[in-house]
GROMACS .gro file of C-alpha atoms in nm:
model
  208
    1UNK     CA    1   6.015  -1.616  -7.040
    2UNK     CA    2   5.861  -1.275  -6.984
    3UNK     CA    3   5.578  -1.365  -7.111
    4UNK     CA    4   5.532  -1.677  -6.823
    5UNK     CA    5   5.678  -1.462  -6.582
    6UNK     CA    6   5.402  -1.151  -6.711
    7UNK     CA    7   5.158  -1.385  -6.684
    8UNK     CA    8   5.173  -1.562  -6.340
    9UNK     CA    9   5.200  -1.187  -6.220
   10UNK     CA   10   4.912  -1.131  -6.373
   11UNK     CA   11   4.718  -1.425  -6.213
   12UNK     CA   12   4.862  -1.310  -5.907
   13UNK     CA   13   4.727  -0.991  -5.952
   14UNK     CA   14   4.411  -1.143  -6.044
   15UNK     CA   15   4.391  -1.342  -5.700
   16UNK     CA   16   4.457  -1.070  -5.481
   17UNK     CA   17   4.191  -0.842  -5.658
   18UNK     CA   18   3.932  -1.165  -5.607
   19UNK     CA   19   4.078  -1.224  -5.244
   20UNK     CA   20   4.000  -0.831  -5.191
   21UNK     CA   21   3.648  -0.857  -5.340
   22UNK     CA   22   3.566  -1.117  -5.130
   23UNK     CA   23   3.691  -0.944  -4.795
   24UNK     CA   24   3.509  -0.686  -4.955
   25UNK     CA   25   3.182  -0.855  -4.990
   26UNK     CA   26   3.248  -1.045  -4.624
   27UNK     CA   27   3.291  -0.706  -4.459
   28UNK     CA   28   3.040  -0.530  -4.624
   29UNK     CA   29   2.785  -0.828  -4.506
   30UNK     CA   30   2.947  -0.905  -4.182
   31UNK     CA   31   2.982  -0.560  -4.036
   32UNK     CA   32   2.621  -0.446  -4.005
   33UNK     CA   33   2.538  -0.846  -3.894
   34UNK     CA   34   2.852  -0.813  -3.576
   35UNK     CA   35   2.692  -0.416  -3.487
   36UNK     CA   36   2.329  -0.579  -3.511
   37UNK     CA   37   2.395  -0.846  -3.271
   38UNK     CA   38   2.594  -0.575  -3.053
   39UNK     CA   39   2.333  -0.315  -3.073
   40UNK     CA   40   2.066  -0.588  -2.947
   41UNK     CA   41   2.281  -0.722  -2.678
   42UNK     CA   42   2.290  -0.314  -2.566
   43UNK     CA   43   1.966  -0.301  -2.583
   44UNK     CA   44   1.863  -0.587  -2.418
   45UNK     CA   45   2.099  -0.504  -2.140
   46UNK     CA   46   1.923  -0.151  -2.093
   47UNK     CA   47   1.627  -0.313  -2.109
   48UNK     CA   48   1.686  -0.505  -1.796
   49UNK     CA   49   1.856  -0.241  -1.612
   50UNK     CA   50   1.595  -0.035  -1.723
   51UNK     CA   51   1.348  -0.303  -1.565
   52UNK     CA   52   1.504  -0.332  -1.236
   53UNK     CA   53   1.529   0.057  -1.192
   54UNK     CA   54   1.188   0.047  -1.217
   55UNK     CA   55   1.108  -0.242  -1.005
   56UNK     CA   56   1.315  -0.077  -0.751
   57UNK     CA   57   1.162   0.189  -0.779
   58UNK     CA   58   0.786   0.052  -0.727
   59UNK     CA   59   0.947  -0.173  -0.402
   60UNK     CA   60   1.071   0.176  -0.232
   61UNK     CA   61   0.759   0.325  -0.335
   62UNK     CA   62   0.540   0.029  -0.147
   63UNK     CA   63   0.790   0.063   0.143
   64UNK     CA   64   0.697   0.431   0.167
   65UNK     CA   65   0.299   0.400   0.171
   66UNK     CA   66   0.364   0.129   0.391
   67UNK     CA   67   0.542   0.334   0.625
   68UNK     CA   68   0.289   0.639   0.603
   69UNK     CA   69  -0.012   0.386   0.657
   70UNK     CA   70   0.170   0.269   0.995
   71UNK     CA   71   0.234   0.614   1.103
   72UNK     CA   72  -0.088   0.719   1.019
   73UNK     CA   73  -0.228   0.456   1.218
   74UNK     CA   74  -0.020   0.475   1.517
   75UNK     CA   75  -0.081   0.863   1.526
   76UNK     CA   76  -0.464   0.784   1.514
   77UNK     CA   77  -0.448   0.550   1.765
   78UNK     CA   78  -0.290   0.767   2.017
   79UNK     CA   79  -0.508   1.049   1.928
   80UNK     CA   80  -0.846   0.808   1.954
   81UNK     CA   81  -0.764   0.721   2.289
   82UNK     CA   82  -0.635   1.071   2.442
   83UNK     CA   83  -0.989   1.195   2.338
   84UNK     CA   84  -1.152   0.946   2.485
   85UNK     CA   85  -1.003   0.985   2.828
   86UNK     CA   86  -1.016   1.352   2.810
   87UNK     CA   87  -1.423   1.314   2.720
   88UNK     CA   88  -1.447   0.989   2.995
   89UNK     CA   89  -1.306   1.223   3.302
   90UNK     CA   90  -1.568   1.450   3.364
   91UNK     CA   91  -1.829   1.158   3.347
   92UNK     CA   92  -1.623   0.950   3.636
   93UNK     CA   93  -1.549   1.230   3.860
   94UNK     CA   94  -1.899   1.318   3.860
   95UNK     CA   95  -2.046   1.031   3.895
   96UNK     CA   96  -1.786   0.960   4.188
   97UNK     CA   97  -1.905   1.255   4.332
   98UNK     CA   98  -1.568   1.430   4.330
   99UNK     CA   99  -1.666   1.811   4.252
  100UNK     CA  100  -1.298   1.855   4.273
  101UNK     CA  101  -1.206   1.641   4.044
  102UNK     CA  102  -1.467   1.709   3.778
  103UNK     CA  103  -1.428   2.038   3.782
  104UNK     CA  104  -1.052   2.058   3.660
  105UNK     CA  105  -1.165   1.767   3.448
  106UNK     CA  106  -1.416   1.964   3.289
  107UNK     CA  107  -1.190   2.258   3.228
  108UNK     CA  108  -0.876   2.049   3.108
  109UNK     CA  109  -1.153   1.912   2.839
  110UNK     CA  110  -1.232   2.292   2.703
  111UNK     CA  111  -0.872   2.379   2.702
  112UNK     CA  112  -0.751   2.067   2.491
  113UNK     CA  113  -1.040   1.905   2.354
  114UNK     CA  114  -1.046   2.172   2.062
  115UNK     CA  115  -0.716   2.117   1.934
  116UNK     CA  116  -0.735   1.739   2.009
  117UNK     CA  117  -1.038   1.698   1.729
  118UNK     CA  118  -0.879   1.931   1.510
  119UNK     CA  119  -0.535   1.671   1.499
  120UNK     CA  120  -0.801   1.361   1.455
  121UNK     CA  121  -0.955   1.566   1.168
  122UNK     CA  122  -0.611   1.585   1.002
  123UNK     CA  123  -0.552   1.234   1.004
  124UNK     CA  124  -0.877   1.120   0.885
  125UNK     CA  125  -0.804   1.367   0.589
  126UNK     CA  126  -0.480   1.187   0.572
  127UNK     CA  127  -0.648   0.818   0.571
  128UNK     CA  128  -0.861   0.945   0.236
  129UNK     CA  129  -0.582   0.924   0.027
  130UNK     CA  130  -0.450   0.614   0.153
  131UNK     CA  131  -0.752   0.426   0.296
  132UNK     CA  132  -1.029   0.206   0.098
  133UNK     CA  133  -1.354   0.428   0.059
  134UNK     CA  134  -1.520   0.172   0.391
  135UNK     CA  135  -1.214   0.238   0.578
  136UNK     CA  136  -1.216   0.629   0.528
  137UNK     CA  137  -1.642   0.634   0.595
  138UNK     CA  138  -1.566   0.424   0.893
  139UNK     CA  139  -1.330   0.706   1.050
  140UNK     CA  140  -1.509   0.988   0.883
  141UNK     CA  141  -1.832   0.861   1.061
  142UNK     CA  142  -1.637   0.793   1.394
  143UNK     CA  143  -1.479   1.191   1.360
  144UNK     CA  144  -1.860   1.385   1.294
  145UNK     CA  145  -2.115   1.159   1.440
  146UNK     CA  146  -1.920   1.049   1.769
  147UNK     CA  147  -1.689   1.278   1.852
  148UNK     CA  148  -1.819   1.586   1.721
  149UNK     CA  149  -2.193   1.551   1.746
  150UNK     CA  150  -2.217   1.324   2.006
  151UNK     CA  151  -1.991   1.335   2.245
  152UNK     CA  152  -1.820   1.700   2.231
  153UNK     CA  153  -2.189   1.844   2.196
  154UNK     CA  154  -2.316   1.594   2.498
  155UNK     CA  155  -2.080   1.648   2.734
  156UNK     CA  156  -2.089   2.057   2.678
  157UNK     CA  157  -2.467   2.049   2.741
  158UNK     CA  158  -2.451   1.868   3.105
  159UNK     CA  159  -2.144   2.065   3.216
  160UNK     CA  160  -2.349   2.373   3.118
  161UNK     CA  161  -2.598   2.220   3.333
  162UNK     CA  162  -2.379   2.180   3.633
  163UNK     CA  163  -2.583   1.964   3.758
  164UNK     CA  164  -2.539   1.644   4.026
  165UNK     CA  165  -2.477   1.298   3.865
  166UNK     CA  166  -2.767   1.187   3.782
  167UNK     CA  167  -2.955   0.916   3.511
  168UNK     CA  168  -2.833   1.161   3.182
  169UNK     CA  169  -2.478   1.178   3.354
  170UNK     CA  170  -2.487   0.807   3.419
  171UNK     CA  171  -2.583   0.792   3.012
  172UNK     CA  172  -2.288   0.998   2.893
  173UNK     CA  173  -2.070   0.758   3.152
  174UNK     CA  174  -2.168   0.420   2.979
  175UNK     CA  175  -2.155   0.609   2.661
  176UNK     CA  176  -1.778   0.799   2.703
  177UNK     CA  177  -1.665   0.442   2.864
  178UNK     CA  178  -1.795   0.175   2.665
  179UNK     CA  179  -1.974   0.249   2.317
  180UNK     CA  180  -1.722   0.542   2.247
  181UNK     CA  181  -1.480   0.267   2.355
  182UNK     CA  182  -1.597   0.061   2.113
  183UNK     CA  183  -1.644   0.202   1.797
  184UNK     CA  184  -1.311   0.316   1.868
  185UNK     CA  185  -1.156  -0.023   1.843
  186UNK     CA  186  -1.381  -0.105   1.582
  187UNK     CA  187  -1.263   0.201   1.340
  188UNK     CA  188  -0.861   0.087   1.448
  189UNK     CA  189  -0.938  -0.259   1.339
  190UNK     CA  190  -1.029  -0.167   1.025
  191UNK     CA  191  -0.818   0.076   0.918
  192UNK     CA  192  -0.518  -0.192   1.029
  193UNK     CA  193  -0.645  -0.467   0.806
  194UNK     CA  194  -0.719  -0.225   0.507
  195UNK     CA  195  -0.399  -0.142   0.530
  196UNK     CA  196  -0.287  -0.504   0.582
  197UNK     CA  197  -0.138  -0.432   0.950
  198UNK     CA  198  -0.172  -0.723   1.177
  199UNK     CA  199  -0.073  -0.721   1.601
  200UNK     CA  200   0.188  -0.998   1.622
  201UNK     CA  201   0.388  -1.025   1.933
  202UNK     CA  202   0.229  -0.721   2.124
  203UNK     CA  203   0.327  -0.488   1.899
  204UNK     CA  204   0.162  -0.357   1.533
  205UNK     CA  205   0.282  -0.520   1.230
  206UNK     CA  206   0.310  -0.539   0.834
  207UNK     CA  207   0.152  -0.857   0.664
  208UNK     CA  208   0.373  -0.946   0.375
   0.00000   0.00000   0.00000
């Protein structure tokens, strides 16, 4: 009887050391398999967080160049045009044949006209880092050749003149009015679609 009794023990025994072996061996292979797939679902996780971040961050990014391209426009714009009223004055109260009026025009040119083209020059600097290389030319060219060599050292030469209107005042007129005019709104134009700005509704807008 001890003997049956020693030896169903022992096969007990026997079982639970197999059963033990073999949650051994299940653990030992199951373990690394549950923290692989865990690990990789991590990963992949941070991997798409990781992916949005940054495709947040690129959409803010576009949002801000946008942003400094429509300033940078609208602050050229306004500057354009000031100048070329200031320069346009003298030219159509002379040629009116109000001495009066030219005169302070002519002196309201020298007092602002300096610091007028030095703000223009700013923001053409400012276009070269956000511009195409035709845009930047375009108001580089418009900045020297017009305004500074044309019309700045023009209109100083026939108020240092003082003289009546005549044909070279009726030039600068046509000139300050119309071709200045001009390649004004030419230089805006382009600089808006470089920068992919259309004028919807009366007012300046992004293209999407």
């Amino acid at each position: 009887m001890n003997i049956l009794v020693q030896a169903v023990m022992n096969q007990s025994f026997i079982q639970i050391i197999l059963v033990l072996l073999v949650i051994a061996a299940l653990t030992g292979l199951l373990v690394p398999l549950i923290k692989s797939q865990v690990d990789n679902k991590i990963s992949h996780r941070l991997n798409l967080l990781a992916t949005e971040l940054d495709q947040a961050a690129a959409l803010d990014q576009q949002q801000r160049l946008r942003d400094y391209q429509a300033k940078l426009l609208d602050d050229l714009d306004a500057l354009l045009w000031e100048y070329q009223l200031l320069a346009f004055e003298p030219a159509y109260y002379k040629m009116g044949k109000n001495e009066t009026g030219y005169s302070d025009a002519i002196q309201h040119y020298g007092q602002k006209a300096p610091a007028l083209l030095h703000k223009i020059r700013v923001q053409v600097s400012k276009a070269r880092r956000v511009a195409s290389t035709e845009a930047y030319q375009k108001c580089s060219d418009l900045y020297s050749r017009e305004l500074l060599n044309r019309s700045d050292v023009w209109l100083t030469e026939l108020a240092e003149k003082g003289s009546s209107p005549n044909e070279d005042w009726k030039f600068y007129y046509d000139y300050s009015y119309y071709e200045l005019g001009k390649y004004i709104d030419e230089t805006l134009c382009l600089l808006a679609n470089d920068f992919g700005i259309t004028a919807q509704k009366g007012r300046l807008e992004k293209r999407r």
